[in-house]
Coordinates of N, CA and C in Angstrom, one line a residue:
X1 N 1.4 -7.4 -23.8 CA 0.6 -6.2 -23.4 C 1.4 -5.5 -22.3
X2 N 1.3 -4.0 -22.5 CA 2.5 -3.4 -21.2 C 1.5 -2.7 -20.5
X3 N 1.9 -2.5 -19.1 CA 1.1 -1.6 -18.3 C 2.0 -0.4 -18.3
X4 N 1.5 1.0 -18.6 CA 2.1 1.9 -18.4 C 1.8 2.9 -17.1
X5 N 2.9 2.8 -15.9 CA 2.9 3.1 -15.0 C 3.3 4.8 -14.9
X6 N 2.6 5.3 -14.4 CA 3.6 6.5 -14.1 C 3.0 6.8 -12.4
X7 N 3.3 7.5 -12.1 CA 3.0 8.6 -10.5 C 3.7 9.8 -10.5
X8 N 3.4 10.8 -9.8 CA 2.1 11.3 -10.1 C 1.5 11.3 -11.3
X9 N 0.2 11.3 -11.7 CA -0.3 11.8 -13.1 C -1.3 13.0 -12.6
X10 N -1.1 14.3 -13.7 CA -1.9 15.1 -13.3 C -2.5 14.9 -14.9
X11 N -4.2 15.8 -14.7 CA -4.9 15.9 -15.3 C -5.4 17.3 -15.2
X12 N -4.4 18.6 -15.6 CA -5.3 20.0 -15.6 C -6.6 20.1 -16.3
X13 N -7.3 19.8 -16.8 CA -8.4 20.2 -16.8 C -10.0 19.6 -16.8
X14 N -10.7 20.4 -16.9 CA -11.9 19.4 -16.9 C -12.3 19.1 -18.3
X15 N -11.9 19.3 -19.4 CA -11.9 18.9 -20.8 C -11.5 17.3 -20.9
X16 N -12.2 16.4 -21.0 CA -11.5 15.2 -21.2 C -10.3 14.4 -22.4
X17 N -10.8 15.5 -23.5 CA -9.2 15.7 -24.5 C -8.2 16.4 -24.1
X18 N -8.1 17.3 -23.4 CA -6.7 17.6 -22.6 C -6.0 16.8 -22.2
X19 N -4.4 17.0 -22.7 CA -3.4 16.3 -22.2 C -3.5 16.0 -20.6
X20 N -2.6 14.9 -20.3 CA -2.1 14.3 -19.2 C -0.7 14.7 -19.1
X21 N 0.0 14.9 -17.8 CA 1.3 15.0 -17.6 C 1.5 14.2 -16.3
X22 N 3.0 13.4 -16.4 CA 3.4 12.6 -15.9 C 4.8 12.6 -15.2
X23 N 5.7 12.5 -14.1 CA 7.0 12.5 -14.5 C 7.6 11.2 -15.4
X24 N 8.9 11.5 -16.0 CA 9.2 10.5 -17.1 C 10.1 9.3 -16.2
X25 N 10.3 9.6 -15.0 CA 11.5 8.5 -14.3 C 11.6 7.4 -14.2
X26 N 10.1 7.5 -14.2 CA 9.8 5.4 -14.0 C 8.9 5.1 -15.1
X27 N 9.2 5.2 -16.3 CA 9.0 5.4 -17.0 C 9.1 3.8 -17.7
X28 N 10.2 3.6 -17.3 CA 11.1 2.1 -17.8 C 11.0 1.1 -16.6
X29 N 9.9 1.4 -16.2 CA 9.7 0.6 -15.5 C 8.4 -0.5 -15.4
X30 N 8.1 -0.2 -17.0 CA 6.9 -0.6 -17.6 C 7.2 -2.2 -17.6
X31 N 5.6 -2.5 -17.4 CA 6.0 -4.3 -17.3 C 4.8 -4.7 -18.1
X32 N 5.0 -5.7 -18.1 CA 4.0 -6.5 -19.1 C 2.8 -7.1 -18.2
X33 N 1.8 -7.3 -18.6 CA 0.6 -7.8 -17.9 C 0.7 -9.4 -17.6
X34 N 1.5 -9.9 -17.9 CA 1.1 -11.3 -18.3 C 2.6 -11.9 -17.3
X35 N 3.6 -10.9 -16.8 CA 4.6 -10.9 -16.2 C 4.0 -11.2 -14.3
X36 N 4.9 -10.8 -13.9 CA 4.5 -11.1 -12.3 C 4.1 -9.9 -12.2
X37 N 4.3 -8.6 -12.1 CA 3.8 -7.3 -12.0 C 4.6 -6.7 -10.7
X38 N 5.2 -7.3 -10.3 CA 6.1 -6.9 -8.9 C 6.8 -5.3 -9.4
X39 N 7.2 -4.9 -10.3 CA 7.9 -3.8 -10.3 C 6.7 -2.6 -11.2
X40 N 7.4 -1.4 -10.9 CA 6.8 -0.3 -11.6 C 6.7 0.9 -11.2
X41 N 5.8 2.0 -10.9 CA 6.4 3.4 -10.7 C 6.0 4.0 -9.5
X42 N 6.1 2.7 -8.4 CA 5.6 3.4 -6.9 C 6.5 4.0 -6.1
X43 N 6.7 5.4 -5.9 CA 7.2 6.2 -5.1 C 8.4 5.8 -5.1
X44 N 8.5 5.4 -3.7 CA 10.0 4.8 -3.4 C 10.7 3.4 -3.7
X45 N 9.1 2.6 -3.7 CA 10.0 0.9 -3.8 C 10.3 0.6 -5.6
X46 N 9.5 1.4 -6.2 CA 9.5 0.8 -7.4 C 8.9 -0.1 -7.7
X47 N 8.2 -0.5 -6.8 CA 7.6 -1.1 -6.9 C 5.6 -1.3 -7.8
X48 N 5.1 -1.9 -8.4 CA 3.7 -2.0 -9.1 C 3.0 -0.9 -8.4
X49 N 2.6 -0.1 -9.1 CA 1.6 1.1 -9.1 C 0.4 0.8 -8.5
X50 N 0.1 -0.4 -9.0 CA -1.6 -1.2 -9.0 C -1.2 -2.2 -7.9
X51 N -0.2 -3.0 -8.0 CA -0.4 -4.3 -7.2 C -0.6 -4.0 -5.5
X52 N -1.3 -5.3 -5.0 CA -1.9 -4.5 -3.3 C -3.1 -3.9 -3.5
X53 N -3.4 -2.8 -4.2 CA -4.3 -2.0 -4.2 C -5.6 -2.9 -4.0
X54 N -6.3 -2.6 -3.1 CA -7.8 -2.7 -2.4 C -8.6 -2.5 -4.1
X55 N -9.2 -3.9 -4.7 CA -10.2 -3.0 -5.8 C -11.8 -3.3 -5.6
X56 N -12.3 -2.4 -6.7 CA -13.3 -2.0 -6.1 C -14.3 -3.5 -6.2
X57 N -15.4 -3.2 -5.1 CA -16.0 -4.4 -4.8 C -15.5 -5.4 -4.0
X58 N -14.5 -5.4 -3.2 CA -13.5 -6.0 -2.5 C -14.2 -6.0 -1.2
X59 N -14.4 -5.4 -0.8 CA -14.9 -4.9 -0.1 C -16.3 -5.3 0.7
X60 N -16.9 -4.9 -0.4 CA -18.4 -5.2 -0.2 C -19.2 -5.9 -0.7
X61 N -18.7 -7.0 -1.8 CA -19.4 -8.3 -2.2 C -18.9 -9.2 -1.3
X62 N -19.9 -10.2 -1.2 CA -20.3 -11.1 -0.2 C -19.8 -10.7 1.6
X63 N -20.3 -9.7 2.0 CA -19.6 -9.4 2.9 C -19.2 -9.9 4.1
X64 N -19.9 -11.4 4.3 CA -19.6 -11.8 5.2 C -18.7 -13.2 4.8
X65 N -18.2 -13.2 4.0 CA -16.7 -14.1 3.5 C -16.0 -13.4 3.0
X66 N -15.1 -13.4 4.4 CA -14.0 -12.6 4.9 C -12.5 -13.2 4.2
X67 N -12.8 -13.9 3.5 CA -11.2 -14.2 2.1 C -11.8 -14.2 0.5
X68 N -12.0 -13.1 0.9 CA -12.6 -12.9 -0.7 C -11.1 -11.7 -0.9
X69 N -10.6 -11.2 0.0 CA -9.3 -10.3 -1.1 C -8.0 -11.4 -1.1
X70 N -7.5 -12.0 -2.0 CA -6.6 -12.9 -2.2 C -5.2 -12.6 -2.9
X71 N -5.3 -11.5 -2.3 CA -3.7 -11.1 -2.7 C -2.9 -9.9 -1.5
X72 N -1.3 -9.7 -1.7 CA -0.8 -8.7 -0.1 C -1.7 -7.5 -0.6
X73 N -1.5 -6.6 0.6 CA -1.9 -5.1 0.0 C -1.0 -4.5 0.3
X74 N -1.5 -3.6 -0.1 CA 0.1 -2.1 -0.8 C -0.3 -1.3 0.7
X75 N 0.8 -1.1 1.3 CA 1.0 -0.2 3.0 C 1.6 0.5 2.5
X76 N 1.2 2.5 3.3 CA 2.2 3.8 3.2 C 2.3 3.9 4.7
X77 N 3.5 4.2 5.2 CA 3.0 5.0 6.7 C 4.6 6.3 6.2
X78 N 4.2 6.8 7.4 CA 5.2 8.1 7.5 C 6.8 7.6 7.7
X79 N 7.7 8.0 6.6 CA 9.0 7.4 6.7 C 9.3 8.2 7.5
X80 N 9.5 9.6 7.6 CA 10.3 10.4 8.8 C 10.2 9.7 10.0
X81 N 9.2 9.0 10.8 CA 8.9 8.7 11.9 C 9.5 6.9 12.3
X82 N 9.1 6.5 10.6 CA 9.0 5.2 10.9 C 9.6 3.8 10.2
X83 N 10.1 4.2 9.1 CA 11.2 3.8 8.3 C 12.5 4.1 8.5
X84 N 13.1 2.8 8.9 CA 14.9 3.3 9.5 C 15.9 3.8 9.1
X85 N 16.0 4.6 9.1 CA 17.2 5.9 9.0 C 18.8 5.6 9.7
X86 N 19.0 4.2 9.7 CA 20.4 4.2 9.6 C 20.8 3.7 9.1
X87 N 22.3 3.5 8.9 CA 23.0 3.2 7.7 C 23.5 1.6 7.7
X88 N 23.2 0.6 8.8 CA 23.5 -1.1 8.7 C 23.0 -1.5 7.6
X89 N 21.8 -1.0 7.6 CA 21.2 -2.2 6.1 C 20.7 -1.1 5.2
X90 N 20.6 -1.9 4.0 CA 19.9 -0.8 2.9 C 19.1 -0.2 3.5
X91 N 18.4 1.3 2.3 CA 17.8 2.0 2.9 C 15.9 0.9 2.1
X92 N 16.6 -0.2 2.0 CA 15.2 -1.2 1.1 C 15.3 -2.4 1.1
X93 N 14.2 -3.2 1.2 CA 14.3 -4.3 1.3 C 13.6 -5.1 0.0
X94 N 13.8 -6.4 -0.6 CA 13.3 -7.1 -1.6 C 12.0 -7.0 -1.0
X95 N 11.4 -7.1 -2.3 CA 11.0 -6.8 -3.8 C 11.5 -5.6 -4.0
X96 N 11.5 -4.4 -3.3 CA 11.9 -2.8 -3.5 C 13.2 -3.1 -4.5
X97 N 12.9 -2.2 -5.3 CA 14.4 -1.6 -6.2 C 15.2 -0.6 -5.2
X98 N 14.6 0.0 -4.2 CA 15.2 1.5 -3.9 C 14.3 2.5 -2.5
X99 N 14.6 3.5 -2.5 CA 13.8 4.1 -1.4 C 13.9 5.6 -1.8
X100 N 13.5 6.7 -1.1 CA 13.0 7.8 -1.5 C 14.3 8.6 -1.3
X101 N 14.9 9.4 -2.3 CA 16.0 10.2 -2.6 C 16.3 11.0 -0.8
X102 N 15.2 11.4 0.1 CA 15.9 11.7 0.8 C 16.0 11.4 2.0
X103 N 16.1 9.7 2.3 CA 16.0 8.6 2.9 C 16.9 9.1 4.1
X104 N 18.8 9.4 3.7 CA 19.6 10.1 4.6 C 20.0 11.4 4.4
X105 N 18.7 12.2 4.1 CA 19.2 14.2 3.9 C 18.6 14.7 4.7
X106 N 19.8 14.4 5.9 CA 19.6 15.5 6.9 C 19.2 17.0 6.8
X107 N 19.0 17.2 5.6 CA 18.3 18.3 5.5 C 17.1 18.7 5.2
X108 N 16.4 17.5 5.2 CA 15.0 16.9 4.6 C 14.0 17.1 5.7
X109 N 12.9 17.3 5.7 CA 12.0 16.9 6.8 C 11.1 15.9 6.6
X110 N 11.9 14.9 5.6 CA 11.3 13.8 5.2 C 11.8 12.6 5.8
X111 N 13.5 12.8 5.8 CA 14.4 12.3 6.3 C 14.0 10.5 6.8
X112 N 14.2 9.5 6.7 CA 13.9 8.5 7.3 C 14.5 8.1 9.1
X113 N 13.4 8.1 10.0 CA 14.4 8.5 11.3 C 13.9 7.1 12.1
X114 N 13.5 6.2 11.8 CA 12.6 4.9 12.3 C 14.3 4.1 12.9
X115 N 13.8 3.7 13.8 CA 14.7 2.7 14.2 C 14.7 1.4 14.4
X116 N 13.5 0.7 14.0 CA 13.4 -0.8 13.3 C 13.9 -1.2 11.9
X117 N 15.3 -1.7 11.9 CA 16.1 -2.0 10.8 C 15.0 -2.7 9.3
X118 N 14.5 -3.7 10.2 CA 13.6 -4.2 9.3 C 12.1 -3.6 8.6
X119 N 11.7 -2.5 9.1 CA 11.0 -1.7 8.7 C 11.0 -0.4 7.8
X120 N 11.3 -1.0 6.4 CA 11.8 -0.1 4.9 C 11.1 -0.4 3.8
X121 N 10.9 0.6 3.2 CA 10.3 -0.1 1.5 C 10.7 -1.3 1.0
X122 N 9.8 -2.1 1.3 CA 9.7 -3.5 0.7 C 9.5 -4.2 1.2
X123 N 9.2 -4.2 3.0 CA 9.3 -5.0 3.9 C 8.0 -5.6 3.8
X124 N 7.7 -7.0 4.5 CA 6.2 -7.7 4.0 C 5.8 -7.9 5.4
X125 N 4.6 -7.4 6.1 CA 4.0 -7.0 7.3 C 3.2 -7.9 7.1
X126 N 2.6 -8.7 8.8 CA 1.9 -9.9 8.6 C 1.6 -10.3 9.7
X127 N 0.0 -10.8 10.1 CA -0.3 -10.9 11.4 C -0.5 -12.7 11.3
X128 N 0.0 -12.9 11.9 CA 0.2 -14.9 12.2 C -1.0 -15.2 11.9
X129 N -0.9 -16.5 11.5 CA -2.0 -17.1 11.0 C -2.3 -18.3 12.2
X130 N -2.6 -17.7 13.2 CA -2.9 -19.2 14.2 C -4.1 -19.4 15.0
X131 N -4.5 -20.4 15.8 CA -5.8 -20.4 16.5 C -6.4 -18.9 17.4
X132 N -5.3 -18.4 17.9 CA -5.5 -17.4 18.7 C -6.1 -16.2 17.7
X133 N -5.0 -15.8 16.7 CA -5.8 -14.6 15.4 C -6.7 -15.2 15.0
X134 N -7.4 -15.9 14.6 CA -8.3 -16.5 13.7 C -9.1 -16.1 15.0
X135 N -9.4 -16.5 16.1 CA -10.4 -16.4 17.3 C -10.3 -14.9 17.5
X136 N -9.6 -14.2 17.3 CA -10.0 -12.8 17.5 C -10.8 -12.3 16.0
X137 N -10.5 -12.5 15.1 CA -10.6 -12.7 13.4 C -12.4 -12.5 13.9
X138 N -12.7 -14.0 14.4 CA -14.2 -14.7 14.1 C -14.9 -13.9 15.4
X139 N -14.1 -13.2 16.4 CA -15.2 -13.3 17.4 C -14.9 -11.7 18.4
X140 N -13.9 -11.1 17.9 CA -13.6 -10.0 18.4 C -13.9 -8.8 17.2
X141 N -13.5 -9.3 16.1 CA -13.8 -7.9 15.2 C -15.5 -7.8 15.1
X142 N -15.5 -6.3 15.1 CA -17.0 -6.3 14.7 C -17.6 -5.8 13.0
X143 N -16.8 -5.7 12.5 CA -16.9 -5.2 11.3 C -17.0 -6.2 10.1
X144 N -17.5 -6.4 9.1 CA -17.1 -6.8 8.0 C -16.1 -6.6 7.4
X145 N -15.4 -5.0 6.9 CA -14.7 -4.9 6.2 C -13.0 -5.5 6.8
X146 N -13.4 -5.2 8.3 CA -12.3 -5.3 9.2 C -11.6 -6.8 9.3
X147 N -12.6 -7.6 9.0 CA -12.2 -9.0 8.9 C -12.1 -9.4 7.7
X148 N -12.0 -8.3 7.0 CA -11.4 -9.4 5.6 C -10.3 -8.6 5.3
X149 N -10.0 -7.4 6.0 CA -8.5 -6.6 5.9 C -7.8 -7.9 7.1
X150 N -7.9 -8.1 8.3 CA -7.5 -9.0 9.0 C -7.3 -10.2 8.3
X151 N -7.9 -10.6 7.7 CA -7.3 -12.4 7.1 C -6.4 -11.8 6.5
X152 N -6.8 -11.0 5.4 CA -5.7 -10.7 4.3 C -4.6 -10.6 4.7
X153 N -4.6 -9.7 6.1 CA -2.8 -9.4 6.5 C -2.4 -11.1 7.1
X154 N -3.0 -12.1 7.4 CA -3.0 -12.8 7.9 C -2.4 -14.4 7.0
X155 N -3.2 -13.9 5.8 CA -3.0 -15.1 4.9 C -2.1 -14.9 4.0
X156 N -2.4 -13.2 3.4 CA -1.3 -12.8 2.4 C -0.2 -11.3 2.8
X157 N -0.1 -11.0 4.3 CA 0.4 -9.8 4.2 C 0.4 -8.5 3.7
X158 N 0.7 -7.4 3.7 CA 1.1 -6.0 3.2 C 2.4 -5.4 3.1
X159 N 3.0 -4.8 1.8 CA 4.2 -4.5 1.5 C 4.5 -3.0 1.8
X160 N 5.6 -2.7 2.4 CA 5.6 -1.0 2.2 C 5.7 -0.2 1.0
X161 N 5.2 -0.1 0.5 CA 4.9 0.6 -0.9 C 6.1 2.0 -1.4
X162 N 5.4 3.1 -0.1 CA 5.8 4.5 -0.6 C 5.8 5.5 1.2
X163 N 5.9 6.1 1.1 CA 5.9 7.6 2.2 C 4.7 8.0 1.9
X164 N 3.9 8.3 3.3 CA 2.4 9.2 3.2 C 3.4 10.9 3.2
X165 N 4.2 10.8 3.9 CA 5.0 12.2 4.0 C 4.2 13.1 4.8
X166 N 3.4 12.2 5.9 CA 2.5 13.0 6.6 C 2.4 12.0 7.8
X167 N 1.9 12.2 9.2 CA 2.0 11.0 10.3 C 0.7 10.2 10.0
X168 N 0.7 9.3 9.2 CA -0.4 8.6 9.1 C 0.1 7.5 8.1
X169 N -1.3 6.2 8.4 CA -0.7 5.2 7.5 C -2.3 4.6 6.5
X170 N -2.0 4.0 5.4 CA -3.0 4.1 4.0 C -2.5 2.9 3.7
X171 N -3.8 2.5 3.0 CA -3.7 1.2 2.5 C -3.9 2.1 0.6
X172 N -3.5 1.7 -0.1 CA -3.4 1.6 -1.7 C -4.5 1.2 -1.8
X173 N -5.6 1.7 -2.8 CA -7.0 1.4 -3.3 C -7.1 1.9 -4.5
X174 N -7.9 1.0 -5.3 CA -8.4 1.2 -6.3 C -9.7 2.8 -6.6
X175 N -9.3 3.8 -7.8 CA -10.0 5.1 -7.8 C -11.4 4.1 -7.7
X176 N -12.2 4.4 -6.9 CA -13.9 4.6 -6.6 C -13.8 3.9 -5.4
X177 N -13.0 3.3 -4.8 CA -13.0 2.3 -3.6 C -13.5 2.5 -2.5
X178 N -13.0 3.9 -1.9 CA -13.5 5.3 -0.9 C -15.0 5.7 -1.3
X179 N -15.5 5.6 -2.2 CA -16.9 6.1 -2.3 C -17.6 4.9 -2.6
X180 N -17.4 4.1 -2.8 CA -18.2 2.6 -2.4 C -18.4 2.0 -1.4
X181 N -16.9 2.1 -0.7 CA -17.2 1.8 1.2 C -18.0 2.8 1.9
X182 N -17.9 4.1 1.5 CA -18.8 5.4 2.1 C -20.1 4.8 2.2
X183 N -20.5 4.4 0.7 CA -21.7 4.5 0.5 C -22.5 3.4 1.0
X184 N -21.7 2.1 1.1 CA -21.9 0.9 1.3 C -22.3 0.7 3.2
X185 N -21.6 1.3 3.8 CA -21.5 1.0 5.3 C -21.6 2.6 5.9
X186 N -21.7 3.5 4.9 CA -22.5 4.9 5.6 C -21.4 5.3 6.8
X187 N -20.3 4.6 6.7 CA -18.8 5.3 7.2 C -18.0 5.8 6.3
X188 N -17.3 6.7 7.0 CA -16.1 8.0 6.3 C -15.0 6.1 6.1
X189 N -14.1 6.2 5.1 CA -13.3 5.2 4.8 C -11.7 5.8 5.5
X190 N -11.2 7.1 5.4 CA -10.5 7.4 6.1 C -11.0 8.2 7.7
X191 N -11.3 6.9 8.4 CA -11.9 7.5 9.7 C -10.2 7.4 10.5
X192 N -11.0 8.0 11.3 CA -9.0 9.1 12.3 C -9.5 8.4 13.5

């Protein structure tokens, strides 16, 4: 069984038999469901389209057992600012295939300008798993959702995925995920 990945996918119309269009790049980058799912048509890393992604219900079933998401999640933040832009180490790190075509084009205002070597497409972000985070985990967060985003980075980390191409950083979510949290805890899900 193959998962067919693309990014972007647009859908012009509001006719639900209208065609779909896609670019064709990552194309071949199609994996099998039954495979590890590590690769596929994400932005820069090439990484799985889906994998990481926050799905729905994650969230808000059982809400007060805070390891109910059991897998990393998929991280964007702004490469201009914060992905390293020199030339010692690749412009990516494993699992990534690769990084965004204009990683070193100085004529980009995309440009990668970060100067933490270790902070590239592919890198796996991770807050310790010890007495001290666990005591902040159980007794300093006030949120529900917040403590089960906290174990998660804790037990299973978050991978750099892609470029927001904007100063800000996103977790990867499954489509209806944002209007379930909305609706669920009566907060904006991208609160600033």
């Amino acid at each position: 069984v193959t998962l067919l990945q693309m990014q972007p996918l647009y859908h012009c119309s509001t006719d639900a038999n209208s065609p779909v269009f896609a670019f064709d790049w990552c194309i071949h980058n199609n994996v099998s469901i039954l495979s590890n799912g590590t690769y596929g048509c994400h932005g820069s890393s090439h990484l799985s389209s889906i994998g990481g992604s926050i799905r729905l219900d994650e969230l808000i079933v059982n809400k007060t057992d805070y390891t109910t998401m059991k897998h990393s999640l998929q991280l964007e933040f702004f490469a201009n600012q914060y992905y390293y832009g020199g030339y010692t180490y690749p412009c990516y790190q494993w699992p990534a295939l690769g990084c965004d075509g204009y990683h070193h084009d100085n004529s980009s205002n995309l440009v990668y300008n970060g100067t933490d070597e270790y902070f590239r497409p592919g890198t796996l972000l991770a807050v310790p798993n010890t007495t001290e985070t666990m005591n902040i985990l159980e007794s300093k967060l006030k949120t529900d959702p917040g403590k089960k985003i906290m174990w998660t980075f804790m037990n299973y980390g978050g991978y750099l995925g892609d470029d927001t191409a904007a100063n800000r950083g996103t977790f990867g979510i499954e489509s209806g995920v944002k209007e379930q949290f909305e609706q669920e805890y009566n907060q904006p899900f991208d609160a600033k």
